[in-house]
Tab-separated table of C-alpha atoms in Angstrom:
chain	number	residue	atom	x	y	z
A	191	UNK	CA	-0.139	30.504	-4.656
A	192	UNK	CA	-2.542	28.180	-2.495
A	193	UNK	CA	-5.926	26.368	-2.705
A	194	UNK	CA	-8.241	24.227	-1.003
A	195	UNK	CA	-9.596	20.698	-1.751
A	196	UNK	CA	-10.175	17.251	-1.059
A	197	UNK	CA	-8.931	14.034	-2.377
A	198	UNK	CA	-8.479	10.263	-1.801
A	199	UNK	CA	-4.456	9.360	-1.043
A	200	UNK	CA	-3.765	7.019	-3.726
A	201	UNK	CA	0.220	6.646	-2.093
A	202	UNK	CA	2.200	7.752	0.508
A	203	UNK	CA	6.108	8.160	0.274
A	204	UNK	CA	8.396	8.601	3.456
A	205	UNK	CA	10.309	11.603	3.211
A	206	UNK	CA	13.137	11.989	5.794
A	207	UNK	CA	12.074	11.229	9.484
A	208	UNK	CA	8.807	12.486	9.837
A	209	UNK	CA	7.968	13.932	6.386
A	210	UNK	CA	5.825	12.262	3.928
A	211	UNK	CA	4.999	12.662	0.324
A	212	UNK	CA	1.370	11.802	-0.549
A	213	UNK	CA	-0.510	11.582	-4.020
A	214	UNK	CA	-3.960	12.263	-4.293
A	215	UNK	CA	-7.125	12.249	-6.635
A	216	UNK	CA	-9.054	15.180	-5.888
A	217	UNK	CA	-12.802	16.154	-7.587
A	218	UNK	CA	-10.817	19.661	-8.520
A	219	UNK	CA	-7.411	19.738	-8.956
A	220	UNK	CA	-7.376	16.171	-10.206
A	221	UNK	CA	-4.395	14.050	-9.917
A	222	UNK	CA	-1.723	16.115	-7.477
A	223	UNK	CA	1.354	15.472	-5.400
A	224	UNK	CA	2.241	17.210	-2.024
A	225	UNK	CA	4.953	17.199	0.543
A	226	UNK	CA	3.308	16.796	4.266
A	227	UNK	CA	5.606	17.941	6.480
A	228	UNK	CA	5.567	15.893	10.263
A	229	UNK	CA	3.289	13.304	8.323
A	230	UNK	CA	4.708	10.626	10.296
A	231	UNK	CA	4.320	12.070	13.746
A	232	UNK	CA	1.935	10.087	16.107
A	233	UNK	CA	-1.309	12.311	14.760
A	234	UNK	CA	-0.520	11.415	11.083
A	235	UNK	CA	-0.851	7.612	11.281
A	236	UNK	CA	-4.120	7.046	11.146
A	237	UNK	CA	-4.519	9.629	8.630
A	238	UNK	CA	-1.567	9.308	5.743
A	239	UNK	CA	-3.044	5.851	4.735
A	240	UNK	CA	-3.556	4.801	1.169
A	241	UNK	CA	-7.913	4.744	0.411
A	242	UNK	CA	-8.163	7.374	2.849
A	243	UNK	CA	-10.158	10.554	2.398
A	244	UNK	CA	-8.828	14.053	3.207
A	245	UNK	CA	-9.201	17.576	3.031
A	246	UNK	CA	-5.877	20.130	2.752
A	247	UNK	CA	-4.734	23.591	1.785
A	248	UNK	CA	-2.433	23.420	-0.577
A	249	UNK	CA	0.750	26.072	-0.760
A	250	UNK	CA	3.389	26.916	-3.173
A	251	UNK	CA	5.459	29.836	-4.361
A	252	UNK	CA	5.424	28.898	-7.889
A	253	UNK	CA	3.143	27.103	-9.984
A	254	UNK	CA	5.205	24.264	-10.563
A	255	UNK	CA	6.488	23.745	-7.113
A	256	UNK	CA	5.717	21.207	-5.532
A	257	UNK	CA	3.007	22.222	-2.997
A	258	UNK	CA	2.888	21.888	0.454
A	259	UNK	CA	-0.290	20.247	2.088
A	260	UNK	CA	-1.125	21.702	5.610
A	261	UNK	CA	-4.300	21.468	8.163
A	262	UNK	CA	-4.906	17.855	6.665
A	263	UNK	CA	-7.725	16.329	8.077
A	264	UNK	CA	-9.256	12.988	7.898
A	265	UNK	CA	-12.538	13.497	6.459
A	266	UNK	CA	-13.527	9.473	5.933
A	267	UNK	CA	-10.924	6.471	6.888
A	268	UNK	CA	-11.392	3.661	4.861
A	269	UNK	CA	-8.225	2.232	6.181
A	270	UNK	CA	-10.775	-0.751	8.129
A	271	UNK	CA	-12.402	-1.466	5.023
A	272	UNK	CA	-9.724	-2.563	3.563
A	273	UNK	CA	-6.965	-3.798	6.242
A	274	UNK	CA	-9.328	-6.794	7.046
A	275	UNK	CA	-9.779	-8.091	3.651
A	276	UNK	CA	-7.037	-9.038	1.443
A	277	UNK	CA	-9.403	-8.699	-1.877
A	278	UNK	CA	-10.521	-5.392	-1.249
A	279	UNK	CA	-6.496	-4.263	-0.470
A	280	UNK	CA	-5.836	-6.134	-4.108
A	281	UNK	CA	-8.823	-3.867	-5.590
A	282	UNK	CA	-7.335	-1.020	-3.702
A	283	UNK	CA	-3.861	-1.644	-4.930
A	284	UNK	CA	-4.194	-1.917	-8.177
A	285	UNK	CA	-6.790	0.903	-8.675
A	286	UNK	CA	-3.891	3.252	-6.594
A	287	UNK	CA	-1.591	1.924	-8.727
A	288	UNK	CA	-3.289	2.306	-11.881
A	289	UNK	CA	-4.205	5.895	-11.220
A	290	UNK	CA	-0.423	6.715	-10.360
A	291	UNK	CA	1.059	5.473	-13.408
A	292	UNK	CA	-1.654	6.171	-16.201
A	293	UNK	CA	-3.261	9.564	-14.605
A	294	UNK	CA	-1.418	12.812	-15.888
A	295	UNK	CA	-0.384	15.291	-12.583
A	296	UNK	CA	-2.711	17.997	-12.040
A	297	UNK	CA	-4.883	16.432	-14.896
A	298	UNK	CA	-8.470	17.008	-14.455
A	299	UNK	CA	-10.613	13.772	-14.127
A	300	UNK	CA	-13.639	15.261	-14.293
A	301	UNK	CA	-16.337	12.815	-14.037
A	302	UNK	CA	-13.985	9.661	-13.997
A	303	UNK	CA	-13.522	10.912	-10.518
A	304	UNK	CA	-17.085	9.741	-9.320
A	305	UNK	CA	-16.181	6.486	-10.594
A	306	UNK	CA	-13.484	6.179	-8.168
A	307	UNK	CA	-15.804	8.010	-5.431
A	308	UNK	CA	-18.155	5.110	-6.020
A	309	UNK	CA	-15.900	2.487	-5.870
A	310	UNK	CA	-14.590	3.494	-2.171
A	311	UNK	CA	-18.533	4.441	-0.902
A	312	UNK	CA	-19.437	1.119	-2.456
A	313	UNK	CA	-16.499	-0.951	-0.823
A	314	UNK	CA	-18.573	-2.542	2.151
A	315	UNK	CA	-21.596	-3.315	-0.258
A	316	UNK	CA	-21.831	-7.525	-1.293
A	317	UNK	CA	-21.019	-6.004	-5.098
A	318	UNK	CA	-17.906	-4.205	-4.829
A	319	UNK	CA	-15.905	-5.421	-7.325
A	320	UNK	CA	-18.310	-4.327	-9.755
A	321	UNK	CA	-17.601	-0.810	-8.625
A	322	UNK	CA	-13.876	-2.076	-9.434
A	323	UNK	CA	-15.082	-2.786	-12.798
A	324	UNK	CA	-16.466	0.096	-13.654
A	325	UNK	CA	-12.961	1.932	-12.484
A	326	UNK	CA	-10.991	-0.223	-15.027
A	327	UNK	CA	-13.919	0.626	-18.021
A	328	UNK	CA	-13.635	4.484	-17.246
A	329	UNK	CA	-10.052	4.901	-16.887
A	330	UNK	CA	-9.960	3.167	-20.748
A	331	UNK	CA	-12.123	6.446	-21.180
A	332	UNK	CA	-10.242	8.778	-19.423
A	333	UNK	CA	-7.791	7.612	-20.972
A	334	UNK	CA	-8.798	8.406	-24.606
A	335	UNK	CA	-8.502	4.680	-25.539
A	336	UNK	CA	-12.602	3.727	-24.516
A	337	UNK	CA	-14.314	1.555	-26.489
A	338	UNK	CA	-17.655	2.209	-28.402
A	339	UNK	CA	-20.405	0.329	-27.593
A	340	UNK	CA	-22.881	2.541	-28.348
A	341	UNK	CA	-23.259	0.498	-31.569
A	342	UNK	CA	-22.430	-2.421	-33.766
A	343	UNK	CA	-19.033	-1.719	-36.023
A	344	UNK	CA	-20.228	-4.085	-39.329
A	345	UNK	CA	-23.592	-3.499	-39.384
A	346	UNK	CA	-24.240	-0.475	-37.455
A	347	UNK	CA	-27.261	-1.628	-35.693
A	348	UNK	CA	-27.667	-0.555	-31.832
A	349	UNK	CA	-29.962	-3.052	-30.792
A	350	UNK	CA	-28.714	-6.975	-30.018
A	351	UNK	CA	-25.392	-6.141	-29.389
A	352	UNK	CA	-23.531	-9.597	-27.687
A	353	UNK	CA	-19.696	-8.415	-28.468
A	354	UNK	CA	-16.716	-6.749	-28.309
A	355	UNK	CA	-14.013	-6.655	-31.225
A	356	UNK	CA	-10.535	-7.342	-29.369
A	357	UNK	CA	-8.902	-4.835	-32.622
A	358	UNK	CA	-10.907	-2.379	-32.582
A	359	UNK	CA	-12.726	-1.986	-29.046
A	360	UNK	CA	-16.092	-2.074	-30.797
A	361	UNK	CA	-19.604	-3.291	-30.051
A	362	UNK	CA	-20.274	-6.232	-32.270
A	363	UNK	CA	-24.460	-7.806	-32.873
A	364	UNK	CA	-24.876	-11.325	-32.422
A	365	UNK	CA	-25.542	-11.471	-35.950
A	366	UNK	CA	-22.565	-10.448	-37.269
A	367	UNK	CA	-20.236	-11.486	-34.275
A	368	UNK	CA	-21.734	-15.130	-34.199
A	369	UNK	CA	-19.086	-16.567	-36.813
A	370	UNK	CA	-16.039	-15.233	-34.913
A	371	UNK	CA	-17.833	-15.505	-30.965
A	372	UNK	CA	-14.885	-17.709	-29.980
A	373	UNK	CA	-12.503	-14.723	-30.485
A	374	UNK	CA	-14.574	-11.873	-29.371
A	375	UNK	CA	-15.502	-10.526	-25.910
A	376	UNK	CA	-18.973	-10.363	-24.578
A	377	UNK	CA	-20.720	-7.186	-24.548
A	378	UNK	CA	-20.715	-5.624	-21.070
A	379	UNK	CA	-24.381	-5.347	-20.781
A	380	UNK	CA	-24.313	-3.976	-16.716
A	381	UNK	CA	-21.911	-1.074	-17.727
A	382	UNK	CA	-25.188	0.097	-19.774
A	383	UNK	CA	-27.944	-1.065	-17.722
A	384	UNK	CA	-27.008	0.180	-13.934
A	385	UNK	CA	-29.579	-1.970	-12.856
A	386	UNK	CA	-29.147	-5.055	-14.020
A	387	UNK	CA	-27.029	-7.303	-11.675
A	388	UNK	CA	-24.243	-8.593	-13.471
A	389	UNK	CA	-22.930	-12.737	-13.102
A	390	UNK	CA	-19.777	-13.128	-11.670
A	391	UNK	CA	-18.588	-14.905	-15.456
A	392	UNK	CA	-19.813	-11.233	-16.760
A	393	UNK	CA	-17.383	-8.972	-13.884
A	394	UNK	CA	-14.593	-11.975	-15.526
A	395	UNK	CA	-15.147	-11.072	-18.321
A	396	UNK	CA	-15.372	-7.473	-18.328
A	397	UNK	CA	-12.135	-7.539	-16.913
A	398	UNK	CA	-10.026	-9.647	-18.422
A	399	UNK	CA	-11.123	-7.274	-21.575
A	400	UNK	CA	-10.390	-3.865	-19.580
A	401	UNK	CA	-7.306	-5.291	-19.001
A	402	UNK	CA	-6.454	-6.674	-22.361
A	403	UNK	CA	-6.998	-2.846	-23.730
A	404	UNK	CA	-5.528	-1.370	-21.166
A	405	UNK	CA	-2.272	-3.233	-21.960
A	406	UNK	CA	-2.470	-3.169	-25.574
A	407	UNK	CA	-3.517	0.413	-26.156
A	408	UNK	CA	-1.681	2.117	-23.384
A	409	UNK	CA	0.557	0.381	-20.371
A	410	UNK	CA	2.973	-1.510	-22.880
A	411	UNK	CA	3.262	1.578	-25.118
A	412	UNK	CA	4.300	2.984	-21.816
A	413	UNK	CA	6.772	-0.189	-20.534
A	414	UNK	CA	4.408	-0.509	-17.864
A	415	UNK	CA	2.496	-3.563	-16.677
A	416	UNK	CA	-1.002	-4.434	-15.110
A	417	UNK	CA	-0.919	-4.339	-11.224
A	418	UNK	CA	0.200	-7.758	-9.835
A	419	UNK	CA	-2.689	-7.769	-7.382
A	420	UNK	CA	-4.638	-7.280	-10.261
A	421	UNK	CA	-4.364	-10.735	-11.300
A	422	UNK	CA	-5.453	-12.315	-8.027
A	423	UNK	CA	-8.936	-10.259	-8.857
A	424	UNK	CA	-9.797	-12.403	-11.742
A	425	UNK	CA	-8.945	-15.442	-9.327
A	426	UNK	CA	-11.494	-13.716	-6.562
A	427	UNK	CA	-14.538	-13.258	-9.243
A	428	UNK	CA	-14.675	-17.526	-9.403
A	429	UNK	CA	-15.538	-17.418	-5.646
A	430	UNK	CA	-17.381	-13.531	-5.837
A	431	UNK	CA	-21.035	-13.751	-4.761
A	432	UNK	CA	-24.098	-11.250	-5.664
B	138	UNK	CA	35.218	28.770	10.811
B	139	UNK	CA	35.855	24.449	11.578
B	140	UNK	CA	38.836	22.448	9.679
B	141	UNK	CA	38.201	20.466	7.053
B	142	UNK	CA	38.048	17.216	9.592
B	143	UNK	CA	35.759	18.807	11.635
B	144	UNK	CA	33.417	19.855	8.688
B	145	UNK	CA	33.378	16.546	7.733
B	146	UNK	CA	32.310	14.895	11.079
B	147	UNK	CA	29.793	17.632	11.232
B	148	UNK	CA	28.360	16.851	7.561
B	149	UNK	CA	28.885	12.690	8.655
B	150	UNK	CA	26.568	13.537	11.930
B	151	UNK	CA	23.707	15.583	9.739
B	152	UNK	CA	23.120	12.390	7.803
B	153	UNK	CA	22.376	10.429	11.119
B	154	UNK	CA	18.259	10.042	11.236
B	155	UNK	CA	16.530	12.654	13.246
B	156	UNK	CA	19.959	14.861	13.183
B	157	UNK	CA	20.034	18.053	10.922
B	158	UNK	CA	23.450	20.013	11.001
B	159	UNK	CA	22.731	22.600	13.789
B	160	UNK	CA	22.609	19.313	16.453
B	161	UNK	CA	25.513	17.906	14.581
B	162	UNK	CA	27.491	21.073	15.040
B	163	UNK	CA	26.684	20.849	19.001
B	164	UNK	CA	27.374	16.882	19.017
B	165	UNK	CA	30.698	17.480	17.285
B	166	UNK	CA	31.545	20.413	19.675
B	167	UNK	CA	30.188	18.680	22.618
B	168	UNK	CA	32.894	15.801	21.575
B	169	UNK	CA	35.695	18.123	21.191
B	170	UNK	CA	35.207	19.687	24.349
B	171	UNK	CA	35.113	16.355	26.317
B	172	UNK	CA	37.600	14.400	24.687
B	173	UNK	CA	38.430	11.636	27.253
B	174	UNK	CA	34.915	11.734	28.260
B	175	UNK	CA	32.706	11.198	25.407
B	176	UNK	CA	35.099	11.142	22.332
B	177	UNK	CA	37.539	8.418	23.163
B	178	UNK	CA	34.920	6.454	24.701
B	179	UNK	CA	32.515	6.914	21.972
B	180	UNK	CA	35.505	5.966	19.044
B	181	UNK	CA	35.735	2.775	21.038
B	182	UNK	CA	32.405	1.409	20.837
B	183	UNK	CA	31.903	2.305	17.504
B	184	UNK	CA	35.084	0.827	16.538
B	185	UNK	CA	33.864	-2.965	18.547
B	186	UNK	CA	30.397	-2.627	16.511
B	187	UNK	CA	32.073	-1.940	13.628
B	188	UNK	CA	34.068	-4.906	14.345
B	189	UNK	CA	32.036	-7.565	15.464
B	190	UNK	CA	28.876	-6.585	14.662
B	191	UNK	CA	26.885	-9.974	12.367
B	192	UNK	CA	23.672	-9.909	11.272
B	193	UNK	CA	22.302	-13.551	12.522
B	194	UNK	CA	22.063	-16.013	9.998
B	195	UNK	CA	18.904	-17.355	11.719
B	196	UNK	CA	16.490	-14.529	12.360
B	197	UNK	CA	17.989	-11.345	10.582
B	198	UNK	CA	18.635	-9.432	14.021
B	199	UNK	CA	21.689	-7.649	14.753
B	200	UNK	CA	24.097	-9.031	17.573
B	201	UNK	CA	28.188	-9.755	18.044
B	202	UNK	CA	27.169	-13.270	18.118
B	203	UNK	CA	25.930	-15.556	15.230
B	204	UNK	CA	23.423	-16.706	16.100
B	205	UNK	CA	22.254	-13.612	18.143
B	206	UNK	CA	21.370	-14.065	21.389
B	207	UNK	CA	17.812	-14.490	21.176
B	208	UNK	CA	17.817	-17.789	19.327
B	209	UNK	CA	21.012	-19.177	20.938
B	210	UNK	CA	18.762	-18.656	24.670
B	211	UNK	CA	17.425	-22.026	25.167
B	212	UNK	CA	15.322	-20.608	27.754
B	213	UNK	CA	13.229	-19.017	25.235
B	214	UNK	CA	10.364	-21.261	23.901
B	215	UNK	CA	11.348	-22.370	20.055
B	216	UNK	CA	7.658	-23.423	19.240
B	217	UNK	CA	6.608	-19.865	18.991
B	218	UNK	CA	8.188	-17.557	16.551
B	219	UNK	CA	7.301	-13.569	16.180
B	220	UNK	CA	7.564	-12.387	12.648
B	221	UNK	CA	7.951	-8.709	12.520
B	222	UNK	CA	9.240	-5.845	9.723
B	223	UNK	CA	12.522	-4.700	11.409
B	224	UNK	CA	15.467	-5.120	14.104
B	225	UNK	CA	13.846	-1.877	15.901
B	226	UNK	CA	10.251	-3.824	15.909
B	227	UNK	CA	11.924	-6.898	17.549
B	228	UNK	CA	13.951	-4.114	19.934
B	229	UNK	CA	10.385	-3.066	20.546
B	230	UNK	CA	9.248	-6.206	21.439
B	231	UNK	CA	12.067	-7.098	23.763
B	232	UNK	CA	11.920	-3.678	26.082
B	233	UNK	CA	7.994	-5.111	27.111
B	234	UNK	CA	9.848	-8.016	27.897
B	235	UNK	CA	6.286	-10.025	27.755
B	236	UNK	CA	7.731	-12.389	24.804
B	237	UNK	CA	9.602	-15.274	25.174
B	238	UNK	CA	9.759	-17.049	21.984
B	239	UNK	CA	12.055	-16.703	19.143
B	240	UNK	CA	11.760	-14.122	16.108
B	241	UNK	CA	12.177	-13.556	12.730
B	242	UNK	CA	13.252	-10.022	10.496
B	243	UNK	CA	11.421	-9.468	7.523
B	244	UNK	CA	14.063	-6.803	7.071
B	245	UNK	CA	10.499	-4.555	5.012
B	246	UNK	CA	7.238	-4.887	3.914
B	247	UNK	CA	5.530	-5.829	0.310
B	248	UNK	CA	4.512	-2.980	-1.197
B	249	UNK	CA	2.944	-3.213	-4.727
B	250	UNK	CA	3.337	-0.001	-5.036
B	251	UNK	CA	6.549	0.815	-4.375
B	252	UNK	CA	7.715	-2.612	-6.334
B	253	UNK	CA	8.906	-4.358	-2.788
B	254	UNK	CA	8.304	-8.482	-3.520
B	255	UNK	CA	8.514	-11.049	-1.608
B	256	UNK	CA	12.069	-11.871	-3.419
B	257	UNK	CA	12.928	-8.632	-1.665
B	258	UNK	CA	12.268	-10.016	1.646
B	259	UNK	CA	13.975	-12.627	3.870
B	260	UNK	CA	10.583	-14.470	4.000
B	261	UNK	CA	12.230	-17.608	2.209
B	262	UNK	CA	14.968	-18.292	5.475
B	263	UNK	CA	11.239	-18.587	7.670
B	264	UNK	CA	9.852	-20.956	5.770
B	265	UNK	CA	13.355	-23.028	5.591
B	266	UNK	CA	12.584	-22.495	9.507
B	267	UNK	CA	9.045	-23.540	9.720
B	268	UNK	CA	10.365	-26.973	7.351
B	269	UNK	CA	12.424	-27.887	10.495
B	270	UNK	CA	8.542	-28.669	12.176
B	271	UNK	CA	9.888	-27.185	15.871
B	272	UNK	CA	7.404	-24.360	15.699
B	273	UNK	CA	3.999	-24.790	16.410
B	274	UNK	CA	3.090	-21.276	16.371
B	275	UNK	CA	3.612	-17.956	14.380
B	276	UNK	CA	2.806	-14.535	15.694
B	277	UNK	CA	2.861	-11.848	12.973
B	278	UNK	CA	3.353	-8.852	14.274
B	279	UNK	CA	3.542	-6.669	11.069
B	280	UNK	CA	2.521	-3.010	11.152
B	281	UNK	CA	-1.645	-1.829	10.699
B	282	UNK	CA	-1.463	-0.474	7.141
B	283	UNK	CA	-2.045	-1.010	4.145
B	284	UNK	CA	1.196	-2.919	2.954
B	285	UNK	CA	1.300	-4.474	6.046
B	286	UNK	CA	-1.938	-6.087	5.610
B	287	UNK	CA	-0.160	-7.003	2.253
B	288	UNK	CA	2.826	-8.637	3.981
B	289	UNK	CA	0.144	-10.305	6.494
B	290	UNK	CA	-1.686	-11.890	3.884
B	291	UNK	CA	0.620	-12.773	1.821
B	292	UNK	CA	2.315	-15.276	4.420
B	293	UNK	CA	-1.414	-16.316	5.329
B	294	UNK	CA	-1.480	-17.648	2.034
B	295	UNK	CA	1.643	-19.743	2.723
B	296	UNK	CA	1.353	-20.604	6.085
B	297	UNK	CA	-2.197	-22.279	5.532
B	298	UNK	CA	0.029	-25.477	3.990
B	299	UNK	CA	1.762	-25.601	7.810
B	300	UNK	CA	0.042	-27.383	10.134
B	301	UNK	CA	0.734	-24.534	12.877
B	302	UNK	CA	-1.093	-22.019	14.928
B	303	UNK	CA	-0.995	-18.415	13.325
B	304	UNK	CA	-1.950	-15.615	15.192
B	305	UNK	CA	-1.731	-11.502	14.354
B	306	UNK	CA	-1.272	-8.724	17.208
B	307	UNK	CA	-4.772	-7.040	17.568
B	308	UNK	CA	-5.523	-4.026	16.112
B	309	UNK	CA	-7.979	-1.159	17.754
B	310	UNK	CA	-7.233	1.814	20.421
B	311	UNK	CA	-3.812	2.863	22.064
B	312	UNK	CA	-3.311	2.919	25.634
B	313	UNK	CA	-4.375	5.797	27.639
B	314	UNK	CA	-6.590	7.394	23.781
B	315	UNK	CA	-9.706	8.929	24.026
B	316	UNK	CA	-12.754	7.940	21.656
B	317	UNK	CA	-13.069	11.304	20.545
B	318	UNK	CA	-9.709	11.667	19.225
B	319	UNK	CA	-9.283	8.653	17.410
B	320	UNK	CA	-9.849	8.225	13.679
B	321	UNK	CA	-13.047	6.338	12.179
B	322	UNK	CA	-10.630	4.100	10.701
B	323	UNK	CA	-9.224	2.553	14.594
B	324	UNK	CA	-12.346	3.483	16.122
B	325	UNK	CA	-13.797	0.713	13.161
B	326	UNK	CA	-11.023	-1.718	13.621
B	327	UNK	CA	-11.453	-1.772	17.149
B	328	UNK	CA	-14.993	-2.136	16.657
B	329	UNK	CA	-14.793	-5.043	14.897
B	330	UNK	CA	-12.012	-6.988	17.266
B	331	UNK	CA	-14.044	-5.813	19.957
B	332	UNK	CA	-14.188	-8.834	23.478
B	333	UNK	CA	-16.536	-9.982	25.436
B	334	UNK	CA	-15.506	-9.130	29.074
């Protein structure tokens, strides 16, 4: 059995001497994880780096084999982008590791995968991190744990919506939020409007409630935890510029 | 057909990195044809690594002698200290022969993804160097990926409270590469630490 595709390495394993084991998100075969053999030779360095964009034929004998990746090539390096910045890398790290431990293998991601296309085009632009923000907001999605804020839980209105319910993941109005604002999160207006240019206290806040969901609803049911580089991001949106 | 002691020498060799069992077989018979030559000789040395081998106490390097070498050579300038990921990096170092300041073994990288942190690390026996206030410069020399960026900035962040000079081995095109075969990635580092001349 073989195929063809493309895919961003979200992590790269050492296997023997020169061997390597990469995972990758690809637009096709989704999440998948091949064996490179001579990965590590002089020619592979450059190119078996996590962020970086490849192409590969994939062969196995059976389905469920593990396939082997051969003629990999380097189709876009992002490896600069990232090695001179150490809140890009944290971005980087914690979406890789995100997608490793929540994303099924060989699990389609359908359109969730253009949100992680966007966030690695959009890594040199002055708004990245709300490219990361989207990420964290789709994979809750993807996930089948998203919330609805298409429109208001008490009152079902879809106009004036300021909030998020913490239980339920649901778009609150400012009507019927206002007595309990203190305990709700604010509606993530820029996820809706792609045009409208968020404040850094609304990225903040967008994330700290991604990753209050993400934790309750899936990673602890899981024993996992949020990224550790993840927490540094919340630290970077206090000096983040738009 | 081997014995069963020759079997196991052979299946000892294989596990040797970059050895698979066919050059293990023709080690192994290459030994036992030249007993007094290669055998004996090689038993011996083995035997006096074995024996006095010591991992130094100061930088993490391997030598007979604690402290290694290295940072018992009081020729070698103790302001300036190389940090680098492992013994074969500082080996590295050493064969351009260029550097003549002390080092220091991480003994690995961070890697968030793999779970490496910095308790994994000997990173806490440099800073219990730096305290001493000798060095006035560090040099890290940690490899251009990913998690080495990591490990790079990572000790950034802790070396800012030092009043010291820090420095990091550029990063950009090999000796002797063409343009043309290079990835965007170096081609962009390189790029961007590009010199006037």
């Amino acid at each position: 059995m073989q195929f063809s595709g493309e895919g961003y390495i979200i992590k790269v394993r050492k296997h023997g001497e020169q061997s390597v084991i990469v995972t990758l998100v690809c637009p096709h075969h989704g999440k998948i994880v091949g064996y490179v053999k001579g990965g590590l030779s002089k020619r592979g360095f450059g190119v078996y780096q996590v962020g970086n964009y490849i192409s590969y034929n994939a062969y196995m004998r059976l389905e469920e084999n593990m396939p082997s990746l051969r003629g990999v090539e380097l189709l876009h390096s992002h490896t600069a982008d990232f090695v001179l910045n150490n809140d890009k890398i944290g971005a980087l790290v914690s979406m890789c590791r995100l997608l490793d431990e929540c994303v099924a293998q060989n699990d389609d991601l359908g359109a969730f995968f253009n949100v992680i296309d966007d966030f690695f085009r959009h890594i040199n632009d002055e708004n990245w991190l709300v490219y990361y923000s989207f990420f964290e907001f789709y994979l809750l999605d993807f996930l089948g744990i998203g919330l609805d804020i298409s429109e208001c839980a008490v009152t079902g209105k879809h106009t004036d919506l300021r909030y998020i319910s913490p239980k339920t993941g649901r778009a609150v109005c400012a009507e019927a939020g206002a007595p309990y604002k203190d305990r709700l999160f604010a509606y993530p207006q820029y996820i809706i409007e792609h045009n409208y240019m968020p404040q850094k206290s609304e990225i903040a806040n967008v994330l700290t409630m991604t990753g209050c969901f993400l934790e309750k609803n899936f990673l602890m049911q899981h024993n996992l935890k949020l990224p550790e580089n993840r927490a540094n991001l919340l630290g970077l949106v206090k000096t983040y510029k738009l | 057909m081997q014995g069963n002691d020759i079997e196991k020498l052979i299946k000892i060799i294989a596990k040797l990195p970059a050895l698979g069992a066919r050059s293990s077989r023709r080690i192994v018979l290459h030994l036992l044809k030249k007993k007094e030559t290669s055998l004996l000789p090689l038993i011996n040395a083995l035997q006096n690594v074995a024996d006095n081998i010591k991992k130094c106490p100061i930088c993490g390097n391997f030598d007979t002698d604690e402290p290694c070498a290295i940072c018992a050579d009081s020729a070698r300038d103790s302001e300036v200290i190389c940090v680098v990921q492992d013994v074969a990096d500082l080996w590295a170092m050493e064969r351009v022969g260029l550097y003549k300041g002390q080092y220091h073994v991480l003994g690995g990288i961070l890697s968030a993804l793999d779970g490496i942190t910095p308790e994994d690390l000997n990173i806490e026996s440099l800073f219990s160097r730096l305290n001493k206030g000798v060095i006035k410069e560090v040099i890290l020399a940690l490899p251009a990926t990913i998690d080495g960026q990591i490990t790079t900035h990572y000790l950034l962040s802790r070396l800012k409270e030092y009043p010291l000079k820090i420095t990091t081995l550029a990063q950009g095109l090999p000796l002797g590469a063409e343009l043309d075969y290079m990835d965007d990635g170096t081609i962009q580092l390189a790029l961007s630490a590009r010199k006037e001349i």
